[in-house]
């Protein structure tokens, strides 16, 4: 009875996921492939440069992890300040600095992308 409606919703979600993922590819973020209704990404900022500089000292992993977490927190707060809610995954193992956005409507996703672009520039 509701199969057609469900198929339309799934197609819409897949289309939005593709659009948001493509837009994230143009921003300074690392993202992971997704087949779900969310995208995991790590904003890249000063942490990426610092990690590269520390490679010679052998502390790149520790430094990058600490700085990435701090930068992810700053980006998360910038999004919250713009009334855009994403999940801060920085405290999860191996996800320092990572954020997770749940896909919504086209308008909601555009608001997220606009806000993220503002925060990162």
mmCIF file of C-alpha atoms in Angstrom:
data_model
loop_
_atom_site.group_PDB
_atom_site.id
_atom_site.type_symbol
_atom_site.label_atom_id
_atom_site.label_comp_id
_atom_site.label_asym_id
_atom_site.label_seq_id
_atom_site.Cartn_x
_atom_site.Cartn_y
_atom_site.Cartn_z
ATOM 1 C CA UNK A 1 0.000 0.000 0.000
ATOM 2 C CA UNK A 2 2.808 2.443 0.877
ATOM 3 C CA UNK A 3 5.553 0.945 -1.263
ATOM 4 C CA UNK A 4 5.475 3.699 -3.889
ATOM 5 C CA UNK A 5 5.741 6.397 -1.231
ATOM 6 C CA UNK A 6 8.611 4.575 0.483
ATOM 7 C CA UNK A 7 10.475 4.136 -2.802
ATOM 8 C CA UNK A 8 10.116 7.873 -3.480
ATOM 9 C CA UNK A 9 11.487 8.706 -0.025
ATOM 10 C CA UNK A 10 14.440 6.368 -0.484
ATOM 11 C CA UNK A 11 15.187 7.837 -3.916
ATOM 12 C CA UNK A 12 15.031 11.339 -2.435
ATOM 13 C CA UNK A 13 17.393 10.362 0.369
ATOM 14 C CA UNK A 14 19.873 8.785 -2.041
ATOM 15 C CA UNK A 15 19.766 11.893 -4.232
ATOM 16 C CA UNK A 16 20.349 14.192 -1.267
ATOM 17 C CA UNK A 17 23.170 12.020 0.037
ATOM 18 C CA UNK A 18 24.854 12.232 -3.367
ATOM 19 C CA UNK A 19 24.374 16.014 -3.507
ATOM 20 C CA UNK A 20 25.653 16.632 0.031
ATOM 21 C CA UNK A 21 28.615 14.306 -0.460
ATOM 22 C CA UNK A 22 29.566 16.102 -3.686
ATOM 23 C CA UNK A 23 29.325 19.478 -1.940
ATOM 24 C CA UNK A 24 31.480 18.229 0.956
ATOM 25 C CA UNK A 25 34.111 17.157 -1.585
ATOM 26 C CA UNK A 26 34.544 20.855 -2.428
ATOM 27 C CA UNK A 27 35.141 21.823 1.220
ATOM 28 C CA UNK A 28 38.203 21.214 3.407
ATOM 29 C CA UNK A 29 36.801 18.070 5.019
ATOM 30 C CA UNK A 30 37.605 14.376 4.968
ATOM 31 C CA UNK A 31 34.480 12.288 4.508
ATOM 32 C CA UNK A 32 33.784 8.592 4.581
ATOM 33 C CA UNK A 33 31.572 6.710 2.111
ATOM 34 C CA UNK A 34 28.005 6.272 3.294
ATOM 35 C CA UNK A 35 25.084 4.100 2.340
ATOM 36 C CA UNK A 36 23.026 5.376 5.276
ATOM 37 C CA UNK A 37 20.991 8.482 6.068
ATOM 38 C CA UNK A 38 24.024 10.262 7.522
ATOM 39 C CA UNK A 39 27.544 11.263 6.488
ATOM 40 C CA UNK A 40 30.585 11.133 8.758
ATOM 41 C CA UNK A 41 33.187 13.812 8.090
ATOM 42 C CA UNK A 42 36.215 15.451 9.695
ATOM 43 C CA UNK A 43 36.745 19.181 9.104
ATOM 44 C CA UNK A 44 40.340 19.857 8.100
ATOM 45 C CA UNK A 45 41.960 23.006 9.333
ATOM 46 C CA UNK A 46 45.057 23.942 11.260
ATOM 47 C CA UNK A 47 45.290 20.348 12.518
ATOM 48 C CA UNK A 48 46.115 19.005 9.064
ATOM 49 C CA UNK A 49 48.991 21.452 8.613
ATOM 50 C CA UNK A 50 50.300 20.822 12.123
ATOM 51 C CA UNK A 51 50.216 17.069 11.625
ATOM 52 C CA UNK A 52 52.228 17.397 8.429
ATOM 53 C CA UNK A 53 54.791 19.589 10.180
ATOM 54 C CA UNK A 54 55.109 17.113 13.060
ATOM 55 C CA UNK A 55 55.673 14.075 10.859
ATOM 56 C CA UNK A 56 59.447 14.465 11.158
ATOM 57 C CA UNK A 57 59.286 14.359 14.964
ATOM 58 C CA UNK A 58 57.235 11.180 15.062
ATOM 59 C CA UNK A 59 54.414 12.860 16.992
ATOM 60 C CA UNK A 60 52.107 13.471 14.068
ATOM 61 C CA UNK A 61 49.444 11.021 15.200
ATOM 62 C CA UNK A 62 49.166 12.385 18.744
ATOM 63 C CA UNK A 63 49.327 16.007 17.645
ATOM 64 C CA UNK A 64 46.900 15.497 14.783
ATOM 65 C CA UNK A 65 44.438 13.693 17.027
ATOM 66 C CA UNK A 66 44.485 16.440 19.646
ATOM 67 C CA UNK A 67 44.262 19.302 17.154
ATOM 68 C CA UNK A 68 41.648 17.585 14.991
ATOM 69 C CA UNK A 69 39.451 17.086 18.043
ATOM 70 C CA UNK A 70 39.754 20.732 19.003
ATOM 71 C CA UNK A 71 39.033 21.914 15.464
ATOM 72 C CA UNK A 72 36.058 19.562 15.164
ATOM 73 C CA UNK A 73 34.693 21.007 18.410
ATOM 74 C CA UNK A 74 35.103 24.552 17.056
ATOM 75 C CA UNK A 75 33.318 23.679 13.818
ATOM 76 C CA UNK A 76 30.553 21.923 15.765
ATOM 77 C CA UNK A 77 30.061 25.031 17.919
ATOM 78 C CA UNK A 78 30.022 27.243 14.833
ATOM 79 C CA UNK A 79 27.253 25.121 13.352
ATOM 80 C CA UNK A 80 25.275 25.175 16.620
ATOM 81 C CA UNK A 81 25.637 28.970 16.681
ATOM 82 C CA UNK A 82 23.975 28.970 13.245
ATOM 83 C CA UNK A 83 21.155 26.696 14.480
ATOM 84 C CA UNK A 84 22.478 23.679 12.592
ATOM 85 C CA UNK A 85 22.686 20.526 14.680
ATOM 86 C CA UNK A 86 25.121 17.748 13.861
ATOM 87 C CA UNK A 87 26.486 14.966 16.042
ATOM 88 C CA UNK A 88 29.916 15.637 17.528
ATOM 89 C CA UNK A 89 31.691 12.263 17.403
ATOM 90 C CA UNK A 90 35.043 13.547 18.705
ATOM 91 C CA UNK A 91 34.827 11.559 21.927
ATOM 92 C CA UNK A 92 34.263 8.264 20.098
ATOM 93 C CA UNK A 93 37.290 5.984 19.623
ATOM 94 C CA UNK A 94 39.298 6.830 16.480
ATOM 95 C CA UNK A 95 36.895 9.627 15.480
ATOM 96 C CA UNK A 96 38.734 12.625 16.906
ATOM 97 C CA UNK A 97 37.462 15.773 15.221
ATOM 98 C CA UNK A 98 34.669 13.951 13.391
ATOM 99 C CA UNK A 99 31.125 15.185 12.978
ATOM 100 C CA UNK A 100 28.100 13.317 11.638
ATOM 101 C CA UNK A 101 25.294 15.006 9.742
ATOM 102 C CA UNK A 102 21.940 13.311 9.348
ATOM 103 C CA UNK A 103 20.446 13.965 5.936
ATOM 104 C CA UNK A 104 17.183 15.861 5.888
ATOM 105 C CA UNK A 105 15.139 17.729 3.344
ATOM 106 C CA UNK A 106 16.841 19.547 0.488
ATOM 107 C CA UNK A 107 16.309 22.845 2.330
ATOM 108 C CA UNK A 108 17.775 21.476 5.575
ATOM 109 C CA UNK A 109 20.774 20.042 3.762
ATOM 110 C CA UNK A 110 21.372 23.328 1.955
ATOM 111 C CA UNK A 111 21.246 25.185 5.283
ATOM 112 C CA UNK A 112 23.835 22.743 6.674
ATOM 113 C CA UNK A 113 26.140 23.151 3.671
ATOM 114 C CA UNK A 114 25.857 26.945 3.735
ATOM 115 C CA UNK A 115 26.576 27.055 7.471
ATOM 116 C CA UNK A 116 29.509 24.655 7.176
ATOM 117 C CA UNK A 117 30.958 26.723 4.348
ATOM 118 C CA UNK A 118 30.646 29.857 6.498
ATOM 119 C CA UNK A 119 32.299 28.198 9.494
ATOM 120 C CA UNK A 120 35.198 26.825 7.457
ATOM 121 C CA UNK A 121 36.006 30.115 5.709
#
